[in-house]
Coordinates of C-alpha atoms in Angstrom, one line a residue:
X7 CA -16.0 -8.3 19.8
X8 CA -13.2 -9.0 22.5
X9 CA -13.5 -5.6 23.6
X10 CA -16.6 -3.2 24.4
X11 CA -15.3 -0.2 25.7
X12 CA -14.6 1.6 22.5
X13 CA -13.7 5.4 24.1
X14 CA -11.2 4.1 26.3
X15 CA -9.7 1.5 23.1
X16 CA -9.7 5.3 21.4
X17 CA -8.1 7.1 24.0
X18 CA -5.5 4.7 24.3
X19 CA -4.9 3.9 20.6
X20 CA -4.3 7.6 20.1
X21 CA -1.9 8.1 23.0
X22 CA 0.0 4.9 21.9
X23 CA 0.5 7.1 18.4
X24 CA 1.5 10.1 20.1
X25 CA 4.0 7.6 22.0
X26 CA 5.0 6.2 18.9
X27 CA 5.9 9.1 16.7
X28 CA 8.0 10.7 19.6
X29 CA 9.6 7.5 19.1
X30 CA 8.9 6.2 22.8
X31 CA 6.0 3.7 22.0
X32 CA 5.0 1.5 25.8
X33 CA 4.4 -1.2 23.0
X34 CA 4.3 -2.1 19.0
X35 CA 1.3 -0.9 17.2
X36 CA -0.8 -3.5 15.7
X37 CA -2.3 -2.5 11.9
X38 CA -4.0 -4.5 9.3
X39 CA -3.9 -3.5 6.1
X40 CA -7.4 -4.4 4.1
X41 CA -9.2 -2.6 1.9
X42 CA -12.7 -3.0 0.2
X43 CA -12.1 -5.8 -1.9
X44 CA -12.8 -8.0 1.5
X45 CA -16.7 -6.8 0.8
X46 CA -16.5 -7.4 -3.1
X47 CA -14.6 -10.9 -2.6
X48 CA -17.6 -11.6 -0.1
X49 CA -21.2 -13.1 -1.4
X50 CA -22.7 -12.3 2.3
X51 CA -21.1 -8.3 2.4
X52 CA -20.3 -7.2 -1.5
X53 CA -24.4 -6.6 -1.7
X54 CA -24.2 -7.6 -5.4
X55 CA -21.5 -5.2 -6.4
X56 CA -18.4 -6.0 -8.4
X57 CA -15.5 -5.3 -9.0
X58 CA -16.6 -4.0 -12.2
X59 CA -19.1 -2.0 -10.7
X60 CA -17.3 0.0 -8.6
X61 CA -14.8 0.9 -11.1
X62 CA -17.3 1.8 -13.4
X63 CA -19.7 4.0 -11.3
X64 CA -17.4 6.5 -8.6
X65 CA -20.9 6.8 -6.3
X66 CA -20.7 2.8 -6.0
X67 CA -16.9 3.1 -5.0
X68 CA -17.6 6.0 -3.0
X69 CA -20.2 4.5 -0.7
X70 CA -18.4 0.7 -1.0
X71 CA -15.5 2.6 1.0
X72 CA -17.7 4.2 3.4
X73 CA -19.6 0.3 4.0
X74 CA -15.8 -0.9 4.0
X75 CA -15.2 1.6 6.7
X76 CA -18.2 1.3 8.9
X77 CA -17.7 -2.9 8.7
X78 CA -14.1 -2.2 9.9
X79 CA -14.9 0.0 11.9
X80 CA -16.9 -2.4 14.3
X81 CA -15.7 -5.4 13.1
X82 CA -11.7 -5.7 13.4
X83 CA -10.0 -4.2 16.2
X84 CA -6.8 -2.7 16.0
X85 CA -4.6 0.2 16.5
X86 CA -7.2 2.5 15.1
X87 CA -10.2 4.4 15.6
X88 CA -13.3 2.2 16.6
X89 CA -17.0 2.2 16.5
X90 CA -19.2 4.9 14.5
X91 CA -17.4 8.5 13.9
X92 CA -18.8 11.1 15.9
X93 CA -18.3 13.6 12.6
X94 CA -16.3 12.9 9.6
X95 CA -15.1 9.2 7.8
X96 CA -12.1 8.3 7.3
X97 CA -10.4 9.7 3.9
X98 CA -11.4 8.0 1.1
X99 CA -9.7 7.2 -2.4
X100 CA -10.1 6.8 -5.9
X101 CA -9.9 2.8 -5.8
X102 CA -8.4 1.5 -9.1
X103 CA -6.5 -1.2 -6.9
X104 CA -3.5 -2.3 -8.3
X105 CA -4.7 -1.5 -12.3
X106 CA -5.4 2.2 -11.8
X107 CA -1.7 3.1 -12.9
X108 CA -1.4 0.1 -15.5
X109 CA -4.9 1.6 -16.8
X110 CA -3.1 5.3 -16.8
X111 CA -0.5 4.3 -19.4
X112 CA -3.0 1.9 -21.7
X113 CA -3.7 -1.7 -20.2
X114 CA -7.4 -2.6 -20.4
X115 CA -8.5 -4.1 -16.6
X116 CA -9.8 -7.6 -16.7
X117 CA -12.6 -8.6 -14.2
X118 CA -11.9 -12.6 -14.9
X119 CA -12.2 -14.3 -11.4
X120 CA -13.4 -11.3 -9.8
X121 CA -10.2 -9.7 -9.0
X122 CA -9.1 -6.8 -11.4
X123 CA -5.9 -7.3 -13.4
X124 CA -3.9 -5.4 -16.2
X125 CA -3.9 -7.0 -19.4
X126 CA -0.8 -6.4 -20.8
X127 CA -0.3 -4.9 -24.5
X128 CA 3.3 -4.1 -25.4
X129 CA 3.3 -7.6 -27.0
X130 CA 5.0 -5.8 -29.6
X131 CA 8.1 -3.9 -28.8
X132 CA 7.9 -1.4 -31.4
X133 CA 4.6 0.0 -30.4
X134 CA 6.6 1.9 -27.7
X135 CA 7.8 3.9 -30.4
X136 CA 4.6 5.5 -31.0
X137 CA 3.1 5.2 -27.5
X138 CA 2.1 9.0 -26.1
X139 CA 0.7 10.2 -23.5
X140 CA -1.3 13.4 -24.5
X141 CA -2.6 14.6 -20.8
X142 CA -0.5 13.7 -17.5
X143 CA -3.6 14.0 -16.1
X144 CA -6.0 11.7 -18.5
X145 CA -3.0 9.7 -19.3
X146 CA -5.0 7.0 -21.3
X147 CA -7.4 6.2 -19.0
X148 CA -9.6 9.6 -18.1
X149 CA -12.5 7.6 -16.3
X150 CA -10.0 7.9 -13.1
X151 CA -10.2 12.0 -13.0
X152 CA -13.9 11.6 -13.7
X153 CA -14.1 9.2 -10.5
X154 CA -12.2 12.1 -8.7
X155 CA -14.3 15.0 -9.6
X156 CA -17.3 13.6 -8.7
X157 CA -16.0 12.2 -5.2
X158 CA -14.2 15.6 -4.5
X159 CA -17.6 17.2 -5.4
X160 CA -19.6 14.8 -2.6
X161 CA -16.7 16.0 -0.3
X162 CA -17.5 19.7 -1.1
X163 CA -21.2 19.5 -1.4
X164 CA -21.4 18.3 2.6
X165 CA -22.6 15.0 1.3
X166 CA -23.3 12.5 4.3
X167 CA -23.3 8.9 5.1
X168 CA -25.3 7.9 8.0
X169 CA -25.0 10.8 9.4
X170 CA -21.3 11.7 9.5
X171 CA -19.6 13.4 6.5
X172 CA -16.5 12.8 4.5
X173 CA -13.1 14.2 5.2
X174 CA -11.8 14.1 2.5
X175 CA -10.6 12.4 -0.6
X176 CA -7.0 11.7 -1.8
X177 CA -5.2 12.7 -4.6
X178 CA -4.7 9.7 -6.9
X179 CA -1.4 9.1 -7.7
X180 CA 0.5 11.0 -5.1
X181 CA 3.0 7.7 -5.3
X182 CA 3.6 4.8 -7.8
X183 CA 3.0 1.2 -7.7
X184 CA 7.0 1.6 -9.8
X185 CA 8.7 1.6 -12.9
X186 CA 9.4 -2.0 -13.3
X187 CA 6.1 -3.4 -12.0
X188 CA 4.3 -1.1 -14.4
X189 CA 6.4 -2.4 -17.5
X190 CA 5.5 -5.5 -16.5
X191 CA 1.6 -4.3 -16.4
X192 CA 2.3 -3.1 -19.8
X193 CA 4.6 -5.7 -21.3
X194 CA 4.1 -9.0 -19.0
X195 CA 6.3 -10.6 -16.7
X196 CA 7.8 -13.2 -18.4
X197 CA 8.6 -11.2 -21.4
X198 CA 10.4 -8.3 -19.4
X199 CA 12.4 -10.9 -17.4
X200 CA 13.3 -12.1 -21.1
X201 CA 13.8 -8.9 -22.6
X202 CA 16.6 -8.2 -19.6
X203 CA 19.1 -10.8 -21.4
X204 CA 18.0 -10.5 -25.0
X205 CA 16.9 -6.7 -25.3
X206 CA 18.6 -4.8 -22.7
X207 CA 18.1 -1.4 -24.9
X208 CA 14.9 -1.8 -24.6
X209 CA 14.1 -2.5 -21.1
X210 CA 16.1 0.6 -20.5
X211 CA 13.8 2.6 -22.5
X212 CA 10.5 1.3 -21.4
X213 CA 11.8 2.3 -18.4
X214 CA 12.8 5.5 -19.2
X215 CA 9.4 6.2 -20.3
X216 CA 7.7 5.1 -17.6
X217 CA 9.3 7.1 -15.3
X218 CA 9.5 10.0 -17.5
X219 CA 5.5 10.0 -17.6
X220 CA 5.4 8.7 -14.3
X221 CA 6.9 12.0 -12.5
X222 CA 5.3 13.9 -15.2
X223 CA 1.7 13.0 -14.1
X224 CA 2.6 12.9 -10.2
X225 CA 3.5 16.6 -11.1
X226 CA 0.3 17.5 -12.9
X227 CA -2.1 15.5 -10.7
X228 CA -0.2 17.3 -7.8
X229 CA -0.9 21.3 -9.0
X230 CA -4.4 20.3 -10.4
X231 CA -5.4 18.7 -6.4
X232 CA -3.0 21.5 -4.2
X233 CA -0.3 19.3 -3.8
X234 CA 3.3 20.5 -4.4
X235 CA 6.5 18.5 -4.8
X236 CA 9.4 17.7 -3.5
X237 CA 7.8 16.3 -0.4
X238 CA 9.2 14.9 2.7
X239 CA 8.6 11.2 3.2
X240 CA 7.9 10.6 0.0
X241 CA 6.3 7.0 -0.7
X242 CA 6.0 4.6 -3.1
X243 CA 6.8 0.8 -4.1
X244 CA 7.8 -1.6 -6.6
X245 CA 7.0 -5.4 -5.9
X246 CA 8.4 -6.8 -9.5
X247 CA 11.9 -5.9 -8.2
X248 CA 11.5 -9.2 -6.5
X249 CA 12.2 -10.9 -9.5
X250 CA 15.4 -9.2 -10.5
X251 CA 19.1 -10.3 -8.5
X252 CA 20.9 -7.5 -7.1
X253 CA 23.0 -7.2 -10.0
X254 CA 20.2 -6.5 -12.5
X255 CA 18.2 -3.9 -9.6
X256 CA 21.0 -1.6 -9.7
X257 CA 21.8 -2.4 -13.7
X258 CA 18.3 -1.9 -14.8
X259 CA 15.9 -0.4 -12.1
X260 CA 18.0 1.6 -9.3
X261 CA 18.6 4.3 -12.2
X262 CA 15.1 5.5 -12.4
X263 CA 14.2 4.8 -9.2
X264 CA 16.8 7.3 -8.2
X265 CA 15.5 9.9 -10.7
X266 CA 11.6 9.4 -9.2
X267 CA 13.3 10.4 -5.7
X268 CA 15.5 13.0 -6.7
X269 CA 12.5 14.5 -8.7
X270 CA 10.1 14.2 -5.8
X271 CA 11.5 13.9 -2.4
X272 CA 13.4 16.2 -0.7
X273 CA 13.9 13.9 2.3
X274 CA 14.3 10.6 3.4
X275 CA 11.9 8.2 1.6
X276 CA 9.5 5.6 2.7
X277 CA 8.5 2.1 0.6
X278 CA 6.5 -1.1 0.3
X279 CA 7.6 -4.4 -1.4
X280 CA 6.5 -7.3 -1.5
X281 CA 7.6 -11.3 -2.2
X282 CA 11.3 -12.2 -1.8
X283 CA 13.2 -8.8 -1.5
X284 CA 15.5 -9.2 1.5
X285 CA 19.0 -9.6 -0.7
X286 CA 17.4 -6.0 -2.3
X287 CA 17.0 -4.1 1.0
X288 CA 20.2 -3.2 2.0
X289 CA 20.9 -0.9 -1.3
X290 CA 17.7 0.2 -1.4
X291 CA 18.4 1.8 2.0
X292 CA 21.4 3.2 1.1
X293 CA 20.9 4.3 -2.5
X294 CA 17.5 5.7 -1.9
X295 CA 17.4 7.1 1.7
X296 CA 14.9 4.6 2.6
X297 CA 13.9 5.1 6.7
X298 CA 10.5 3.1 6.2
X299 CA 10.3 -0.2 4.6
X300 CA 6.7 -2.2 4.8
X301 CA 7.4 -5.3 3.7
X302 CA 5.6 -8.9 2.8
X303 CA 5.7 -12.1 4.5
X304 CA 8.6 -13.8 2.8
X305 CA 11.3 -11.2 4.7
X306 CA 12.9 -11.9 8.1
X307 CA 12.2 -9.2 9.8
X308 CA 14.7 -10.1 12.7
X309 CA 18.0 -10.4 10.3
X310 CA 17.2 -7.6 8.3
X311 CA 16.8 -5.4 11.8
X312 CA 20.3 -6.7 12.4
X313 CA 21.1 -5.4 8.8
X314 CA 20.1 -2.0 8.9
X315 CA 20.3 -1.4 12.4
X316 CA 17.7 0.5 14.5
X317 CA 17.0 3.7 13.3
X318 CA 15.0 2.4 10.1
X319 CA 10.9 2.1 10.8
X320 CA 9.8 -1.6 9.5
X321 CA 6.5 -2.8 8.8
X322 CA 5.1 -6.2 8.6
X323 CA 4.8 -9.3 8.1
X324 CA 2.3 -11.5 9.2
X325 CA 1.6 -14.0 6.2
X326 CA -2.3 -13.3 4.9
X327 CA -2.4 -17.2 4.3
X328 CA -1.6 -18.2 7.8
X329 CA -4.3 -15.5 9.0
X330 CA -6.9 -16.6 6.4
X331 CA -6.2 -20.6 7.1
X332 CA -4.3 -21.1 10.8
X333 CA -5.7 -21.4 14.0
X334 CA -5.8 -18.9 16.7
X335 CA -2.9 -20.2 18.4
X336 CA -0.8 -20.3 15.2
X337 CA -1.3 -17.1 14.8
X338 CA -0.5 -16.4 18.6
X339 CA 2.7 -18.0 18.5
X340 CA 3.8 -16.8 14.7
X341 CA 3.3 -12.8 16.4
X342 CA 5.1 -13.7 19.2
X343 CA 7.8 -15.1 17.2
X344 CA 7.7 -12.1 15.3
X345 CA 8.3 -9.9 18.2
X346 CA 11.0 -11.9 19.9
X347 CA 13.5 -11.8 16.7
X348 CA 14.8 -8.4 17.5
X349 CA 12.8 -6.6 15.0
X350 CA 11.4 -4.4 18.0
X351 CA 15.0 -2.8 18.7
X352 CA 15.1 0.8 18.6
X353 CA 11.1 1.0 18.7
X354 CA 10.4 1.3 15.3
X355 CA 8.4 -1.6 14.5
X356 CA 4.9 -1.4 13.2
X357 CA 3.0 -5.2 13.2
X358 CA 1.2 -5.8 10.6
X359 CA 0.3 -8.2 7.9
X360 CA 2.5 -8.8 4.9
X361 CA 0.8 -8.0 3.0
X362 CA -3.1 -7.3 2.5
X363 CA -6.0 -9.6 4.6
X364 CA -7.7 -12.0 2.6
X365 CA -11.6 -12.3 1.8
X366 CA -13.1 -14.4 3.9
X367 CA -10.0 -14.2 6.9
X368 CA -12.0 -14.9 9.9
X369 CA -12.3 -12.2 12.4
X370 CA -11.2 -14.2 15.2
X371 CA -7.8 -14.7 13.4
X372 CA -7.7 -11.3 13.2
X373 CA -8.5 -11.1 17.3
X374 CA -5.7 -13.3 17.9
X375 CA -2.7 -11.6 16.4
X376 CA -4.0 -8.2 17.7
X377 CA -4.5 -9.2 21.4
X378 CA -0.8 -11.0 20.8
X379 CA 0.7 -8.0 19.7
X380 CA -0.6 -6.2 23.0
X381 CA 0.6 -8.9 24.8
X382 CA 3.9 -9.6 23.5
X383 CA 4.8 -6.6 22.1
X384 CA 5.2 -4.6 25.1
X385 CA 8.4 -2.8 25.7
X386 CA 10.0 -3.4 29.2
X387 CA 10.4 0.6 30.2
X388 CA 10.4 3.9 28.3
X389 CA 12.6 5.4 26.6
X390 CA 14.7 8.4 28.0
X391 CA 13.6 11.7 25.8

């Protein structure tokens, strides 16, 4: 560890927030975003559990959080809370990864290679005629309210893990991975981008479906966990829009997306994408009231600062590949880079990743762009308030 003095890291890291959200940060936070599949990917940490394990058994993805949370805990340092909680983990979630919504509306999950993937099954078009979705809150895939009951009932029982108990766990599908990335789940890639120039009817009412279920379930998932809608700072994403021009985003996809937010946000909205958006970004903004984008690696963060101006919060973009594979310095110098482009005007800039660490990254990679975001991403004086 580069640092031992985990109450005064805590102190500070909860000050800097505090700073942050009055919008008077003394420097840029510094986040990673990783989840449990860095245990599952890893031999020496998964402890011989799966990926199909811990979909298939909610205890195994319940306590594979917790272990998650305790190796991150005292592993990686970063703008967060360190070392062992003094009473309650972190929230946890009902972990489908990137299937769970694909799985919702039909596709079977493959394990091949270890990673879980949607298998898609709209291979004929028709079947969308006759494809219904009895329960909004089974949808086609029940197992993931099953894996909710039974971590909300360790939440409620008191249950403990070493010695701390859970906070909580969150509702599933409170967002959505989007409408276009799931027809791609359902229908495959290539045939969607195909079916834009030779079946545009069609696109248009897979999509319509998909979002038509999609705001149906976030409704019913929302009264059945004590969530209501519209919310405020409503979130959600849509990576496969990178594959579209601008011309076919607003033909084809800025339609529904602009009935998910109308449906469920009452404010401004909040979104991640990944891969080659930036010629995207712009109209998202303006179209969907966008004041938070998180974003992947391929974006330059510095021009698109100069293209929406301050007053949006950005989010990124450290590449995974360069933190998995590239040395310390590398990594120095990329963050620094980073932080120099002008991304940092008006203070809301988040450093990150862009998007997700990578089994196997090595923690001292991980050392190296925190300690250069302290370093480099300190603002010269405060703000007036």
């Amino acid at each position: 560890m580069q640092q031992t003095d985990v109450q005064r890291h805590n102190e500070d890291v909860q000050y800097l927030w505090e700073e942050f959200h009055r919008g008077n940060p003394s420097r840029v936070p510094v986040l990673f975003m990783m989840n449990p599949r860095l245990l599952l990917m890893d031999p020496a940490m998964s402890e011989g559990v799966s990926f199909a394990d811990y979909f298939a058994d909610p205890q195994i993805m319940l306590e594979t959080q917790l272990r998650f949370h305790k190796w991150r805990r005292l592993s990686v340092w970063a703008d967060w809370e360190m070392g062992l909680p003094k009473d309650r983990w972190d929230v946890v979630v009902v972990d489908y990864q990137n299937t769970g919504e694909g799985a919702w509306f039909g596709c079977d999950i493959d394990f091949t290679g270890g990673m879980p993937r949607c298998v898609p099954f709209l291979q004929d078009k028709r079947e969308l005629l006759h494809l219904e979705i009895e329960d909004p809150i089974l949808g086609r895939c029940p197992q993931i309210w099953e894996a909710y009951q039974h971590i909300n009932g360790r939440v409620a029982q008191g249950w403990e893990y070493e010695g701390a108990a859970l906070s909580d766990v969150a509702s599933p599908f409170a967002g959505t991975d989007g409408p276009f990335t799931v027809a791609v789940q359902m229908r495959g890639a290539t045939e969607v981008c195909m079916d834009l120039y030779e079946d545009p009817g069609f696109v248009h009412d897979l999509l319509d479906f998909i979002t038509t279920q999609t705001i149906r379930r976030i409704l019913a998932w929302g009264k059945a966990t004590g969530h209501s809608y519209p919310v405020e700072g409503w979130y959600f994403a849509d990576d496969c829009i990178q594959y579209l021009s601008l011309g076919h985003y607003r033909e084809f996809v800025l339609p529904y997306h602009k009935r998910l937010v109308e449906a469920l946000s009452r404010g401004k909205n909040k979104i991640h994408l990944c891969g080659k958006v930036q010629h995207l970004l712009p109209t998202v903004r303006d179209e969907l009231d966008i004041d938070l984008f998180n974003l992947g690696y391929p974006t330059d963060m510095g021009k698109l600062r100069k293209d929406l101006g301050p007053d949006v919060e950005l989010q990124g973009n450290i590449s995974p590949m360069l933190l998995y594979s590239g040395s310390p310095e590398a990594i120095v110098e990329a963050a620094k880079t980073l932080l120099e482009s002008g991304v940092t005007e008006g203070r809301r800039f988040l450093l990150c990743d862009g998007h997700n660490i990578v089994p196997h990254t090595p923690l001292e990679n991980l050392a190296a762009m925190y300690e250069a975001g302290k370093r480099y991403g300190r603002y010269s004086n405060s703000c007036s308030q």
